[in-house]
Amino acid sequence: MLIGVRCAIASPAMAHAIVSAIPPAKAGVGAGINGTLAEFGNGLGVAVPVAVLNLRFAALIPVAASSLPAALASAGSEGERRDITEAFSSGLESSRLVRAGAVLVGGLPAAVLLRRAERAERTDAPRPFRGAAA
């Protein structure tokens, strides 16, 4: 549900930014770039955090299992169940840190580039004519 909300907010803004930066004659190219970036971002946005979660979870669980339900089913004691849930929580935390890092890695250059573009637009703007006073 949260992913759907994020997509509903981010997709139109991304499409507008890409299409408005391209001349109307190249609108098809802009739409293609938009679609490619969306698919690439969605794929990495799911695959990388899930891989981190799985690696961290598998490294910390005290039993041999490939999933949380399987690990809980094979737990022999309440202490093992607690260790398994803590391992899963640790995996989730690591996954969130990776996502936060990705936001910073992508967001900081984007902010710098947007600022640079705004400054370029201001310096390229026509200046008012100061003609001779009559």
PDB file of C-alpha atoms in Angstrom:
ATOM      1  CA  MET A   1       0.000   0.000   0.000  1.00  0.00           C
ATOM      2  CA  LEU A   2       2.812   2.408   0.867  1.00  0.00           C
ATOM      3  CA  ILE A   3       4.556   1.598  -2.404  1.00  0.00           C
ATOM      4  CA  GLY A   4       1.371   2.453  -4.275  1.00  0.00           C
ATOM      5  CA  VAL A   5       1.108   5.799  -2.481  1.00  0.00           C
ATOM      6  CA  ARG A   6       4.760   6.557  -3.260  1.00  0.00           C
ATOM      7  CA  CYS A   7       4.266   5.721  -6.917  1.00  0.00           C
ATOM      8  CA  ALA A   8       1.118   7.830  -7.093  1.00  0.00           C
ATOM      9  CA  ILE A   9       3.034  10.815  -5.730  1.00  0.00           C
ATOM     10  CA  ALA A  10       6.391  10.369  -7.463  1.00  0.00           C
ATOM     11  CA  SER A  11       5.435   9.112 -10.923  1.00  0.00           C
ATOM     12  CA  PRO A  12       3.566  12.192 -12.187  1.00  0.00           C
ATOM     13  CA  ALA A  13       6.284  14.506 -10.852  1.00  0.00           C
ATOM     14  CA  MET A  14       9.010  12.436 -12.511  1.00  0.00           C
ATOM     15  CA  ALA A  15       7.103  12.270 -15.797  1.00  0.00           C
ATOM     16  CA  HIS A  16       6.531  16.038 -15.768  1.00  0.00           C
ATOM     17  CA  ALA A  17      10.198  16.773 -15.033  1.00  0.00           C
ATOM     18  CA  ILE A  18      11.403  14.538 -17.853  1.00  0.00           C
ATOM     19  CA  VAL A  19       8.865  15.577 -20.469  1.00  0.00           C
ATOM     20  CA  SER A  20       9.121  19.309 -19.713  1.00  0.00           C
ATOM     21  CA  ALA A  21      12.900  19.175 -20.128  1.00  0.00           C
ATOM     22  CA  ILE A  22      12.615  17.785 -23.669  1.00  0.00           C
ATOM     23  CA  PRO A  23      11.377  19.617 -26.777  1.00  0.00           C
ATOM     24  CA  PRO A  24       7.853  18.596 -27.912  1.00  0.00           C
ATOM     25  CA  ALA A  25       9.269  16.908 -31.011  1.00  0.00           C
ATOM     26  CA  LYS A  26      11.118  14.456 -28.742  1.00  0.00           C
ATOM     27  CA  ALA A  27       8.170  13.650 -26.442  1.00  0.00           C
ATOM     28  CA  GLY A  28       8.345   9.960 -27.349  1.00  0.00           C
ATOM     29  CA  VAL A  29      11.966   9.805 -26.265  1.00  0.00           C
ATOM     30  CA  GLY A  30      11.036  11.449 -22.968  1.00  0.00           C
ATOM     31  CA  ALA A  31       8.255   8.944 -22.381  1.00  0.00           C
ATOM     32  CA  GLY A  32      10.650   6.083 -23.122  1.00  0.00           C
ATOM     33  CA  ILE A  33      13.243   7.444 -20.705  1.00  0.00           C
ATOM     34  CA  ASN A  34      10.552   7.899 -18.063  1.00  0.00           C
ATOM     35  CA  GLY A  35       9.364   4.303 -18.449  1.00  0.00           C
ATOM     36  CA  THR A  36      12.897   2.919 -18.377  1.00  0.00           C
ATOM     37  CA  LEU A  37      13.839   4.858 -15.249  1.00  0.00           C
ATOM     38  CA  ALA A  38      10.627   3.828 -13.505  1.00  0.00           C
ATOM     39  CA  GLU A  39      11.168   0.124 -14.238  1.00  0.00           C
ATOM     40  CA  PHE A  40      14.839   0.274 -13.270  1.00  0.00           C
ATOM     41  CA  GLY A  41      14.103   2.117 -10.027  1.00  0.00           C
ATOM     42  CA  ASN A  42      11.235  -0.160  -9.062  1.00  0.00           C
ATOM     43  CA  GLY A  43      13.311  -3.268  -9.718  1.00  0.00           C
ATOM     44  CA  LEU A  44      16.294  -2.086  -7.712  1.00  0.00           C
ATOM     45  CA  GLY A  45      14.076  -0.571  -5.021  1.00  0.00           C
ATOM     46  CA  VAL A  46      12.678  -4.014  -4.274  1.00  0.00           C
ATOM     47  CA  ALA A  47      15.529  -6.389  -5.108  1.00  0.00           C
ATOM     48  CA  VAL A  48      18.380  -4.741  -3.207  1.00  0.00           C
ATOM     49  CA  PRO A  49      16.617  -4.216   0.154  1.00  0.00           C
ATOM     50  CA  VAL A  50      15.110  -7.720   0.049  1.00  0.00           C
ATOM     51  CA  ALA A  51      18.539  -9.208  -0.676  1.00  0.00           C
ATOM     52  CA  VAL A  52      20.017  -7.298   2.273  1.00  0.00           C
ATOM     53  CA  LEU A  53      17.168  -8.449   4.520  1.00  0.00           C
ATOM     54  CA  ASN A  54      17.641 -12.071   3.451  1.00  0.00           C
ATOM     55  CA  LEU A  55      21.428 -12.025   3.881  1.00  0.00           C
ATOM     56  CA  ARG A  56      21.247 -10.453   7.331  1.00  0.00           C
ATOM     57  CA  PHE A  57      18.454 -12.772   8.475  1.00  0.00           C
ATOM     58  CA  ALA A  58      20.222 -15.905   7.204  1.00  0.00           C
ATOM     59  CA  ALA A  59      23.464 -14.862   8.912  1.00  0.00           C
ATOM     60  CA  LEU A  60      21.823 -14.344  12.307  1.00  0.00           C
ATOM     61  CA  ILE A  61      19.278 -17.164  12.689  1.00  0.00           C
ATOM     62  CA  PRO A  62      20.287 -20.013  14.999  1.00  0.00           C
ATOM     63  CA  VAL A  63      18.622 -22.705  12.830  1.00  0.00           C
ATOM     64  CA  ALA A  64      19.006 -23.737   9.187  1.00  0.00           C
ATOM     65  CA  ALA A  65      16.003 -22.304   7.338  1.00  0.00           C
ATOM     66  CA  SER A  66      15.332 -20.174   4.283  1.00  0.00           C
ATOM     67  CA  SER A  67      12.373 -18.136   5.504  1.00  0.00           C
ATOM     68  CA  LEU A  68      10.906 -16.664   8.670  1.00  0.00           C
ATOM     69  CA  PRO A  69       7.991 -19.154   8.885  1.00  0.00           C
ATOM     70  CA  ALA A  70      10.324 -22.105   8.289  1.00  0.00           C
ATOM     71  CA  ALA A  71      12.773 -20.854  10.903  1.00  0.00           C
ATOM     72  CA  LEU A  72      10.002 -20.329  13.460  1.00  0.00           C
ATOM     73  CA  ALA A  73       8.589 -23.789  12.743  1.00  0.00           C
ATOM     74  CA  SER A  74      11.974 -25.424  13.328  1.00  0.00           C
ATOM     75  CA  ALA A  75      12.703 -23.478  16.522  1.00  0.00           C
ATOM     76  CA  GLY A  76      13.101 -25.800  19.472  1.00  0.00           C
ATOM     77  CA  SER A  77      12.569 -23.333  22.287  1.00  0.00           C
ATOM     78  CA  GLU A  78      11.089 -19.959  23.094  1.00  0.00           C
ATOM     79  CA  GLY A  79      14.620 -18.527  23.230  1.00  0.00           C
ATOM     80  CA  GLU A  80      15.284 -19.689  19.656  1.00  0.00           C
ATOM     81  CA  ARG A  81      11.983 -18.154  18.525  1.00  0.00           C
ATOM     82  CA  ARG A  82      13.022 -14.865  20.128  1.00  0.00           C
ATOM     83  CA  ASP A  83      16.445 -15.038  18.439  1.00  0.00           C
ATOM     84  CA  ILE A  84      14.782 -15.701  15.086  1.00  0.00           C
ATOM     85  CA  THR A  85      12.411 -12.748  15.382  1.00  0.00           C
ATOM     86  CA  GLU A  86      15.326 -10.540  16.471  1.00  0.00           C
ATOM     87  CA  ALA A  87      17.326 -11.720  13.442  1.00  0.00           C
ATOM     88  CA  PHE A  88      14.423 -10.802  11.176  1.00  0.00           C
ATOM     89  CA  SER A  89      14.105  -7.399  12.866  1.00  0.00           C
ATOM     90  CA  SER A  90      17.824  -6.837  12.383  1.00  0.00           C
ATOM     91  CA  GLY A  91      17.445  -7.703   8.697  1.00  0.00           C
ATOM     92  CA  LEU A  92      14.610  -5.212   8.356  1.00  0.00           C
ATOM     93  CA  GLU A  93      16.700  -2.530  10.035  1.00  0.00           C
ATOM     94  CA  SER A  94      19.623  -3.182   7.697  1.00  0.00           C
ATOM     95  CA  SER A  95      17.250  -3.055   4.748  1.00  0.00           C
ATOM     96  CA  ARG A  96      15.899   0.322   5.870  1.00  0.00           C
ATOM     97  CA  LEU A  97      19.429   1.685   6.262  1.00  0.00           C
ATOM     98  CA  VAL A  98      20.251   0.616   2.706  1.00  0.00           C
ATOM     99  CA  ARG A  99      17.110   2.376   1.456  1.00  0.00           C
ATOM    100  CA  ALA A 100      17.962   5.528   3.400  1.00  0.00           C
ATOM    101  CA  GLY A 101      21.471   5.449   1.949  1.00  0.00           C
ATOM    102  CA  ALA A 102      20.029   5.103  -1.549  1.00  0.00           C
ATOM    103  CA  VAL A 103      17.808   8.133  -0.973  1.00  0.00           C
ATOM    104  CA  LEU A 104      20.842  10.161   0.125  1.00  0.00           C
ATOM    105  CA  VAL A 105      23.022   8.923  -2.728  1.00  0.00           C
ATOM    106  CA  GLY A 106      20.322   9.790  -5.257  1.00  0.00           C
ATOM    107  CA  GLY A 107      18.877  12.839  -3.548  1.00  0.00           C
ATOM    108  CA  LEU A 108      22.027  14.860  -2.946  1.00  0.00           C
ATOM    109  CA  PRO A 109      23.194  14.911  -6.579  1.00  0.00           C
ATOM    110  CA  ALA A 110      19.620  15.607  -7.692  1.00  0.00           C
ATOM    111  CA  ALA A 111      19.428  18.593  -5.343  1.00  0.00           C
ATOM    112  CA  VAL A 112      22.767  19.935  -6.605  1.00  0.00           C
ATOM    113  CA  LEU A 113      21.726  19.519 -10.238  1.00  0.00           C
ATOM    114  CA  LEU A 114      18.344  21.170  -9.650  1.00  0.00           C
ATOM    115  CA  ARG A 115      20.015  24.125  -7.954  1.00  0.00           C
ATOM    116  CA  ARG A 116      22.477  24.432 -10.812  1.00  0.00           C
ATOM    117  CA  ALA A 117      19.629  24.373 -13.345  1.00  0.00           C
ATOM    118  CA  GLU A 118      17.707  27.054 -11.425  1.00  0.00           C
ATOM    119  CA  ARG A 119      20.802  29.310 -11.337  1.00  0.00           C
ATOM    120  CA  ALA A 120      21.345  28.801 -15.059  1.00  0.00           C
ATOM    121  CA  GLU A 121      17.737  29.759 -15.763  1.00  0.00           C
ATOM    122  CA  ARG A 122      18.100  32.946 -13.693  1.00  0.00           C
ATOM    123  CA  THR A 123      21.287  34.024 -15.447  1.00  0.00           C
ATOM    124  CA  ASP A 124      19.851  33.253 -18.895  1.00  0.00           C
ATOM    125  CA  ALA A 125      16.688  35.282 -18.252  1.00  0.00           C
ATOM    126  CA  PRO A 126      16.462  38.488 -20.306  1.00  0.00           C
ATOM    127  CA  ARG A 127      17.327  41.636 -18.409  1.00  0.00           C
ATOM    128  CA  PRO A 128      15.062  44.673 -18.574  1.00  0.00           C
ATOM    129  CA  PHE A 129      16.068  47.327 -21.089  1.00  0.00           C
ATOM    130  CA  ARG A 130      17.423  50.493 -19.535  1.00  0.00           C
ATOM    131  CA  GLY A 131      17.147  52.962 -22.316  1.00  0.00           C
ATOM    132  CA  ALA A 132      18.168  56.602 -22.219  1.00  0.00           C
ATOM    133  CA  ALA A 133      15.790  58.825 -20.297  1.00  0.00           C
ATOM    134  CA  ALA A 134      14.158  61.493 -22.435  1.00  0.00           C
TER     135      ALA A 134
END
